[in-house]
Short mmCIF file of C-alpha atoms and ligand atoms in Angstrom, two decimals:
data_model
loop_
_atom_site.label_atom_id
_atom_site.label_comp_id
_atom_site.label_asym_id
_atom_site.label_seq_id
_atom_site.Cartn_x
_atom_site.Cartn_y
_atom_site.Cartn_z
CA MET A 1 -48.62 -63.93 92.35
CA SER A 2 -46.82 -63.47 89.02
CA TRP A 3 -48.45 -63.93 85.63
CA GLN A 4 -46.60 -67.19 85.20
CA GLN A 5 -47.68 -68.57 88.60
CA ARG A 6 -51.28 -67.60 87.98
CA ILE A 7 -51.33 -69.38 84.64
CA ASP A 8 -49.52 -72.48 85.91
CA GLU A 9 -51.87 -72.78 88.86
CA ALA A 10 -55.01 -72.43 86.75
CA ILE A 11 -53.84 -75.22 84.45
CA ALA A 12 -52.74 -77.44 87.34
CA SER A 13 -56.10 -77.08 89.04
CA ARG A 14 -57.93 -78.05 85.85
CA ARG A 15 -55.70 -81.09 85.48
CA GLN A 16 -56.23 -82.13 89.08
CA SER A 17 -60.01 -82.22 88.71
CA ASP A 18 -59.88 -84.17 85.42
CA ALA A 19 -61.18 -81.04 83.72
CA LEU A 20 -58.23 -80.20 81.49
CA ARG A 21 -59.38 -79.64 77.92
CA THR A 22 -57.29 -80.88 75.04
CA ARG A 23 -57.82 -80.69 71.30
CA GLN A 24 -57.58 -83.74 69.09
CA CYS A 25 -56.25 -83.26 65.62
CA VAL A 26 -58.26 -85.30 63.13
CA SER A 27 -58.16 -85.63 59.38
CA GLN A 28 -61.94 -85.75 59.19
CA GLY A 29 -64.33 -84.78 61.98
CA ALA A 30 -67.82 -84.23 60.55
CA GLY A 31 -70.25 -86.79 59.17
CA ARG A 32 -70.59 -90.53 59.79
CA TRP A 33 -66.89 -91.15 60.31
CA LEU A 34 -64.15 -89.46 62.24
CA VAL A 35 -60.65 -90.20 60.95
CA GLN A 36 -57.54 -89.77 63.05
CA ASP A 37 -54.13 -90.98 61.90
CA THR A 38 -54.92 -94.18 60.05
CA ARG A 39 -57.93 -95.14 62.12
CA ARG A 40 -61.58 -94.61 61.31
CA TYR A 41 -64.19 -94.25 64.08
CA LEU A 42 -67.96 -94.05 64.05
CA ASN A 43 -68.49 -90.39 64.83
CA PHE A 44 -70.92 -89.58 67.64
CA SER A 45 -69.39 -86.18 68.37
CA SER A 46 -70.14 -83.82 65.53
CA ASN A 47 -73.04 -81.38 65.24
CA ASP A 48 -73.43 -82.05 61.53
CA TYR A 49 -76.93 -83.42 62.26
CA LEU A 50 -78.06 -83.77 58.67
CA GLY A 51 -74.71 -84.79 57.19
CA LEU A 52 -74.69 -81.69 54.99
CA SER A 53 -71.06 -80.70 55.58
CA THR A 54 -70.06 -83.08 52.79
CA HIS A 55 -73.08 -82.63 50.51
CA PRO A 56 -71.91 -82.47 46.87
CA ALA A 57 -74.27 -79.60 45.93
CA VAL A 58 -73.07 -77.51 48.88
CA ILE A 59 -69.42 -78.20 48.09
CA ARG A 60 -70.00 -77.28 44.46
CA ALA A 61 -71.69 -74.01 45.42
CA TRP A 62 -68.71 -73.10 47.61
CA GLN A 63 -66.27 -73.94 44.79
CA GLN A 64 -68.21 -71.93 42.22
CA GLY A 65 -68.50 -69.05 44.68
CA ALA A 66 -64.74 -69.05 45.18
CA GLU A 67 -64.23 -68.96 41.41
CA GLN A 68 -66.65 -66.09 41.06
CA TYR A 69 -65.81 -63.91 44.07
CA GLY A 70 -62.38 -65.11 45.25
CA VAL A 71 -61.97 -66.65 48.68
CA GLY A 72 -62.17 -63.62 50.98
CA SER A 73 -64.82 -60.93 51.19
CA GLY A 74 -62.17 -58.21 51.46
CA GLY A 75 -63.76 -56.24 54.26
CA SER A 76 -66.57 -55.56 56.65
CA GLY A 77 -70.03 -55.55 55.18
CA HIS A 78 -70.13 -51.85 56.00
CA VAL A 79 -67.21 -51.17 53.66
CA SER A 80 -66.87 -53.41 50.60
CA GLY A 81 -67.63 -56.88 51.99
CA TYR A 82 -71.37 -57.03 51.37
CA THR A 83 -71.81 -58.84 48.05
CA THR A 84 -74.72 -60.04 45.96
CA ALA A 85 -74.06 -63.48 47.56
CA HIS A 86 -74.61 -62.06 51.06
CA LEU A 87 -77.73 -60.24 49.93
CA LEU A 88 -79.12 -63.42 48.37
CA ALA A 89 -78.42 -65.43 51.55
CA GLU A 90 -80.08 -62.81 53.77
CA GLU A 91 -83.14 -62.60 51.55
CA THR A 92 -83.40 -66.39 51.41
CA LEU A 93 -83.19 -66.64 55.20
CA ALA A 94 -85.77 -63.91 55.82
CA ASP A 95 -88.18 -65.50 53.35
CA TRP A 96 -87.68 -69.02 54.73
CA LEU A 97 -88.11 -68.05 58.38
CA GLY A 98 -90.82 -65.42 57.88
CA TYR A 99 -89.06 -62.30 59.15
CA PRO A 100 -88.72 -58.92 57.48
CA ARG A 101 -84.93 -59.03 57.73
CA ALA A 102 -81.94 -61.29 58.29
CA LEU A 103 -78.39 -60.16 59.10
CA LEU A 104 -75.45 -62.51 58.54
CA PHE A 105 -72.72 -62.89 61.17
CA ILE A 106 -69.52 -64.89 61.02
CA SER A 107 -70.48 -67.04 64.00
CA GLY A 108 -73.24 -67.69 66.46
CA PHE A 109 -70.94 -66.58 69.23
CA ALA A 110 -70.47 -63.20 67.54
CA ALA A 111 -74.19 -62.86 66.74
CA ASN A 112 -75.23 -63.45 70.36
CA GLN A 113 -72.61 -61.08 71.72
CA ALA A 114 -73.53 -58.43 69.17
CA VAL A 115 -77.27 -58.52 69.80
CA ILE A 116 -77.03 -58.45 73.58
CA THR A 117 -74.30 -55.81 73.64
CA ALA A 118 -76.12 -53.56 71.18
CA LEU A 119 -79.54 -53.84 72.82
CA MET A 120 -78.98 -53.80 76.57
CA ALA A 121 -78.62 -50.66 78.65
CA LYS A 122 -77.96 -50.11 82.32
CA GLU A 123 -81.52 -50.02 83.61
CA ASP A 124 -82.58 -53.09 81.62
CA ARG A 125 -82.86 -56.68 82.72
CA ILE A 126 -81.94 -59.93 80.95
CA VAL A 127 -83.75 -63.01 82.17
CA ALA A 128 -82.04 -66.08 80.75
CA ASP A 129 -82.46 -69.81 81.12
CA ARG A 130 -79.76 -71.01 83.47
CA LEU A 131 -78.46 -73.51 80.90
CA SER A 132 -78.12 -71.00 78.06
CA HIS A 133 -75.00 -71.22 75.91
CA ALA A 134 -71.79 -69.55 77.08
CA SER A 135 -72.00 -66.97 74.28
CA LEU A 136 -75.36 -65.75 75.64
CA LEU A 137 -74.56 -65.81 79.34
CA GLU A 138 -71.16 -64.26 78.88
CA ALA A 139 -72.55 -61.38 76.83
CA ALA A 140 -75.31 -60.95 79.38
CA SER A 141 -72.98 -60.86 82.36
CA LEU A 142 -70.61 -58.43 80.60
CA SER A 143 -73.47 -56.11 79.63
CA PRO A 144 -74.43 -53.21 81.89
CA ALA A 145 -77.91 -54.67 82.31
CA GLN A 146 -79.02 -56.77 85.26
CA LEU A 147 -78.80 -60.53 84.63
CA ARG A 148 -81.21 -62.96 86.25
CA ARG A 149 -81.24 -66.66 85.46
CA PHE A 150 -84.35 -68.79 85.65
CA ALA A 151 -84.31 -72.49 86.49
CA HIS A 152 -84.01 -74.58 83.35
CA ASN A 153 -87.26 -74.51 81.35
CA ASP A 154 -89.15 -73.31 84.44
CA THR A 155 -91.73 -70.83 83.15
CA ALA A 156 -93.17 -70.10 86.60
CA HIS A 157 -89.74 -69.08 87.86
CA LEU A 158 -89.26 -66.96 84.72
CA ALA A 159 -92.59 -65.23 85.31
CA SER A 160 -91.73 -64.47 88.94
CA LEU A 161 -88.40 -62.88 87.93
CA LEU A 162 -90.12 -60.82 85.23
CA GLU A 163 -92.59 -59.43 87.78
CA LYS A 164 -89.88 -57.85 89.93
CA PRO A 165 -90.05 -54.04 89.66
CA LEU A 166 -88.05 -52.46 86.85
CA SER A 167 -88.09 -49.05 85.19
CA ALA A 168 -86.78 -50.09 81.76
CA GLU A 169 -86.87 -53.02 79.30
CA GLN A 170 -86.61 -56.79 79.73
CA LEU A 171 -85.11 -59.33 77.35
CA VAL A 172 -85.89 -63.01 77.85
CA VAL A 173 -83.24 -65.34 76.47
CA THR A 174 -83.46 -69.06 75.81
CA GLU A 175 -82.43 -71.75 73.35
CA GLY A 176 -84.71 -73.78 71.10
CA VAL A 177 -82.86 -77.05 71.77
CA PHE A 178 -80.34 -77.06 74.60
CA SER A 179 -76.85 -77.88 73.49
CA MET A 180 -75.75 -80.04 76.43
CA ASP A 181 -79.07 -81.73 77.32
CA GLY A 182 -80.80 -81.94 73.95
CA ASP A 183 -84.19 -81.05 75.41
CA SER A 184 -86.45 -78.31 74.03
CA ALA A 185 -87.64 -75.09 75.63
CA PRO A 186 -91.40 -74.62 76.19
CA LEU A 187 -91.35 -71.67 73.81
CA ALA A 188 -95.08 -70.90 73.75
CA ASP A 189 -95.22 -70.63 77.56
CA ILE A 190 -92.04 -68.59 77.63
CA LEU A 191 -93.40 -66.19 75.01
CA ARG A 192 -96.65 -65.81 76.95
CA ALA A 193 -94.77 -64.92 80.16
CA THR A 194 -92.56 -62.53 78.20
CA ARG A 195 -95.50 -60.71 76.59
CA LYS A 196 -97.29 -60.42 79.91
CA ALA A 197 -94.29 -58.49 81.22
CA ASN A 198 -94.03 -56.43 78.00
CA GLY A 199 -90.62 -57.91 77.32
CA TRP A 200 -88.93 -59.15 74.18
CA LEU A 201 -87.96 -62.75 73.53
CA MET A 202 -84.66 -63.83 71.98
CA VAL A 203 -84.31 -67.48 70.96
CA ASP A 204 -81.01 -69.06 69.96
CA ASP A 205 -81.95 -72.05 67.80
CA ALA A 206 -78.44 -73.28 67.01
CA HIS A 207 -79.46 -76.93 67.43
CA GLY A 208 -83.00 -76.77 66.05
CA ILE A 209 -82.52 -74.98 62.76
CA GLY A 210 -82.63 -77.29 59.77
CA VAL A 211 -83.62 -80.22 61.97
CA TRP A 212 -87.03 -79.31 63.41
CA GLY A 213 -90.19 -77.86 61.97
CA ASP A 214 -91.75 -77.63 58.57
CA GLU A 215 -89.04 -77.27 55.88
CA GLY A 216 -86.50 -77.43 58.72
CA ARG A 217 -87.46 -73.97 60.00
CA GLY A 218 -86.50 -74.97 63.52
CA SER A 219 -87.88 -75.10 67.03
CA CYS A 220 -89.91 -71.89 66.80
CA ASP A 221 -91.77 -73.06 63.71
CA ALA A 222 -92.31 -76.47 65.32
CA GLN A 223 -93.89 -74.78 68.34
CA GLN A 224 -95.63 -72.03 66.33
CA VAL A 225 -93.85 -69.24 68.16
CA LYS A 226 -92.34 -66.10 66.72
CA PRO A 227 -89.70 -64.54 68.96
CA ASP A 228 -88.75 -60.87 68.52
CA ILE A 229 -85.20 -61.96 67.81
CA LEU A 230 -84.27 -65.33 66.39
CA VAL A 231 -80.63 -66.37 66.15
CA VAL A 232 -79.81 -69.29 63.86
CA THR A 233 -76.35 -70.72 63.37
CA PHE A 234 -74.98 -72.64 60.42
CA GLY A 235 -72.28 -74.76 62.06
CA LYS A 236 -74.64 -77.51 63.13
CA GLY A 237 -77.56 -78.86 61.10
CA VAL A 238 -76.78 -76.56 58.17
CA GLY A 239 -73.32 -78.13 57.85
CA LEU A 240 -71.28 -74.92 57.40
CA SER A 241 -70.50 -72.11 59.82
CA GLY A 242 -71.73 -68.58 60.41
CA ALA A 243 -75.02 -67.33 61.81
CA ALA A 244 -77.90 -64.96 61.21
CA VAL A 245 -80.14 -62.73 63.30
CA LEU A 246 -83.78 -62.64 62.15
CA CYS A 247 -85.71 -59.59 63.26
CA SER A 248 -87.88 -56.61 62.27
CA ALA A 249 -86.66 -54.02 59.78
CA SER A 250 -86.08 -51.45 62.52
CA VAL A 251 -84.08 -53.83 64.71
CA ALA A 252 -81.97 -54.76 61.66
CA ASP A 253 -81.37 -51.07 60.94
CA TYR A 254 -80.46 -50.54 64.59
CA LEU A 255 -78.04 -53.50 64.63
CA SER A 256 -76.44 -52.19 61.43
CA GLN A 257 -75.63 -49.03 63.38
CA PHE A 258 -74.64 -50.50 66.74
CA ALA A 259 -73.63 -54.18 66.39
CA ARG A 260 -69.87 -53.87 66.65
CA HIS A 261 -69.25 -57.51 65.71
CA LEU A 262 -70.85 -56.71 62.39
CA ILE A 263 -69.26 -53.34 61.75
CA TYR A 264 -65.69 -54.06 62.82
CA SER A 265 -65.28 -57.57 61.45
CA THR A 266 -64.67 -58.98 57.98
CA SER A 267 -67.86 -60.45 56.56
CA MET A 268 -68.08 -64.15 55.75
CA PRO A 269 -66.57 -65.22 52.43
CA PRO A 270 -69.13 -64.75 49.62
CA ALA A 271 -68.55 -68.38 48.60
CA GLN A 272 -69.71 -69.46 52.04
CA ALA A 273 -72.87 -67.40 51.64
CA LEU A 274 -73.54 -69.23 48.36
CA ALA A 275 -72.84 -72.59 50.01
CA LEU A 276 -75.34 -71.55 52.68
CA CYS A 277 -77.99 -70.92 50.01
CA ALA A 278 -77.27 -74.35 48.53
CA SER A 279 -77.56 -76.02 51.93
CA LEU A 280 -80.86 -74.23 52.65
CA LYS A 281 -82.18 -75.44 49.32
CA VAL A 282 -81.44 -79.04 50.33
CA ILE A 283 -82.93 -78.51 53.80
CA ARG A 284 -86.16 -77.04 52.43
CA GLY A 285 -86.64 -79.67 49.76
CA GLU A 286 -87.60 -83.35 49.72
CA GLU A 287 -84.07 -84.47 50.43
CA GLY A 288 -84.04 -82.40 53.61
CA MET A 289 -87.30 -83.97 54.69
CA ALA A 290 -85.92 -87.46 54.01
CA ARG A 291 -82.81 -86.66 56.05
CA ARG A 292 -84.91 -85.36 58.96
CA GLU A 293 -87.05 -88.50 58.86
CA LYS A 294 -84.01 -90.75 58.85
CA LEU A 295 -82.51 -88.87 61.78
CA ALA A 296 -85.78 -89.15 63.73
CA SER A 297 -85.83 -92.91 63.23
CA LEU A 298 -82.19 -93.25 64.35
CA ILE A 299 -82.99 -91.16 67.44
CA SER A 300 -85.92 -93.37 68.40
CA HIS A 301 -83.82 -96.49 67.75
CA PHE A 302 -81.16 -95.12 70.10
CA ARG A 303 -83.60 -94.13 72.83
CA GLN A 304 -85.29 -97.52 72.82
CA GLY A 305 -81.93 -99.23 73.26
CA ALA A 306 -80.66 -96.71 75.82
CA ALA A 307 -83.66 -97.25 78.11
CA SER A 308 -82.10 -100.47 79.42
CA LEU A 309 -78.64 -98.95 80.02
CA ARG A 310 -77.59 -98.25 83.57
CA MET A 311 -76.96 -94.64 82.64
CA GLN A 312 -79.22 -91.65 82.89
CA VAL A 313 -80.65 -90.33 79.64
CA THR A 314 -82.20 -86.84 79.32
CA ALA A 315 -85.65 -85.74 78.15
CA SER A 316 -84.32 -85.27 74.65
CA ASN A 317 -85.96 -86.15 71.36
CA SER A 318 -83.26 -84.32 69.45
CA ALA A 319 -80.04 -85.46 67.82
CA ILE A 320 -78.26 -84.64 71.08
CA GLN A 321 -78.52 -87.70 73.34
CA PRO A 322 -76.43 -87.23 76.48
CA LEU A 323 -75.74 -90.00 78.95
CA ILE A 324 -75.17 -88.45 82.34
CA VAL A 325 -72.60 -90.39 84.33
CA GLY A 326 -71.67 -87.96 87.15
CA GLU A 327 -67.96 -87.97 87.84
CA ASN A 328 -65.47 -86.46 85.41
CA SER A 329 -63.19 -89.48 85.64
CA ARG A 330 -66.02 -91.88 84.80
CA ALA A 331 -67.02 -89.83 81.75
CA LEU A 332 -63.42 -89.72 80.56
CA GLY A 333 -62.99 -93.45 81.18
CA LEU A 334 -66.11 -94.34 79.22
CA ALA A 335 -65.18 -92.05 76.34
CA SER A 336 -61.77 -93.67 76.14
CA THR A 337 -63.16 -97.22 76.32
CA LEU A 338 -65.63 -96.48 73.52
CA ARG A 339 -62.89 -94.88 71.47
CA GLU A 340 -60.66 -97.94 71.81
CA ARG A 341 -63.54 -99.94 70.43
CA GLY A 342 -64.18 -97.72 67.45
CA CYS A 343 -66.80 -95.16 68.53
CA TRP A 344 -65.75 -91.54 68.93
CA VAL A 345 -67.73 -89.87 71.71
CA THR A 346 -67.00 -86.73 73.73
CA ALA A 347 -66.96 -86.41 77.50
CA ILE A 348 -68.42 -83.06 78.56
CA ARG A 349 -67.40 -81.83 82.01
CA PRO A 350 -67.93 -78.82 84.25
CA PRO A 351 -67.81 -75.86 83.87
CA THR A 352 -69.55 -76.52 80.55
CA VAL A 353 -72.21 -78.48 82.50
CA PRO A 354 -73.17 -78.30 86.20
CA SER A 355 -70.77 -79.94 88.59
CA GLY A 356 -71.45 -83.65 89.19
CA THR A 357 -73.21 -84.07 85.83
CA ALA A 358 -70.30 -85.00 83.59
CA ARG A 359 -71.67 -86.77 80.58
CA LEU A 360 -71.11 -88.41 77.26
CA ARG A 361 -72.65 -86.04 74.77
CA LEU A 362 -73.67 -88.37 71.97
CA THR A 363 -74.84 -86.81 68.75
CA LEU A 364 -76.63 -88.67 66.01
CA THR A 365 -76.76 -87.62 62.39
CA ALA A 366 -78.69 -88.53 59.27
CA ALA A 367 -75.32 -89.70 57.94
CA HIS A 368 -75.43 -92.65 60.38
CA GLU A 369 -76.89 -96.04 59.48
CA PRO A 370 -79.04 -98.18 61.81
CA GLU A 371 -76.14 -100.62 62.29
CA ASP A 372 -74.03 -97.73 63.66
CA ILE A 373 -76.56 -97.10 66.40
CA HIS A 374 -76.73 -100.82 67.09
CA GLN A 375 -72.97 -100.97 67.52
CA LEU A 376 -72.93 -97.94 69.80
CA LEU A 377 -75.62 -99.48 72.02
CA GLU A 378 -73.75 -102.79 72.26
CA LEU A 379 -70.59 -101.02 73.37
CA LEU A 380 -72.51 -98.96 75.90
CA HIS A 381 -74.12 -102.09 77.32
CA ASP A 382 -70.71 -103.72 77.72
CA ALA A 383 -69.11 -100.59 79.17
CA GLY A 384 -71.97 -99.79 81.55
C1 PLP B 1 -72.76 -73.62 68.92
C2 PLP B 1 -73.62 -72.64 69.58
C3 PLP B 1 -73.39 -71.27 69.45
C4 PLP B 1 -72.17 -70.74 68.78
O1 PLP B 1 -72.31 -70.77 67.41
P1 PLP B 1 -71.01 -70.76 66.52
O2 PLP B 1 -71.52 -70.41 65.17
O3 PLP B 1 -70.41 -72.11 66.62
O4 PLP B 1 -70.11 -69.69 67.08
C5 PLP B 1 -74.31 -70.40 69.99
N1 PLP B 1 -75.39 -70.85 70.67
C6 PLP B 1 -75.62 -72.15 70.84
C7 PLP B 1 -76.82 -72.59 71.59
C8 PLP B 1 -74.74 -73.09 70.31
O5 PLP B 1 -74.95 -74.38 70.50
#
């Protein structure tokens, strides 16, 4: 088979199973509204859970940072790209989340790849929740270590995998809030099983940070658990992009030596690091608390209304409220019907989710108003 045939066939097979992915160009995609061409939709697709991507104080911090530092960092943090803005952001993060050190990365994908690649050696084992994000599972399966997956949120299964004989180290990997189901991991039980096996725990809290816990410290704070390695990302509730790894001083020193995504990549723009500090200030303050409370009330409004839909909801109390509909074509059909009627929702299909569980992944944000949820529920009732 030639290159061209291989590529054509792969695309054709995706198309045939209604699994072809396409991008939609929009003029605004985060916040309450999504705007495409001249039409405005209620936006139930973005991960901007607190509506901070358009917060005036965050925008102003980015603008002032650009004036002060220019728009690019000019290099890797190991060369000349580690500025006073990056230092301030790392110190703020470490203080907020209660870790000795924080290291900034340009994305959560890069942070997960970097940590797993730098830590894992051939004799080691990674035991990961089966539904962990692609960035975690891909790094784990590319690493020389053994990869075992435990059934979703199943601590007994995790414990049985951890007990299997091994001469070296074990890393347990899970998410705080699962990106495609919206449910939370039983972190205290997972940590207990991990400690019993003398392993380390790594939690990716991409969807919990800013949204859960005291001062928005995330899922781990909410469950009073302190993993050895905490990854937080800034593209969701924090309203920006980028990520950080929270860890001990020695792990941070180690990652500074061996995390290739850190060493061989241009650091985030200093202005973005300042915008991050501004966003964290909002999240930690009274306004952040008000936004979290508003989001919680919208979530409970939605779940009450969704209970009478003929669609399967998940065990989610988070801003991610999927409706599982099964077939790809049904998910696509529903998404397109809702879109025609003014609500922008995304159909998520395999291989992102297990086969036969195509879904509408609805996301709510503090930028929504109660009438938005009401409208969404009415459309879902009609469409269902
Ligand atoms: C979005 C996401 C990532 C990737 O983070 P980016 O900063 O968008 O690269 C990693 N892990 C989880 C669980 C995510 O949902």
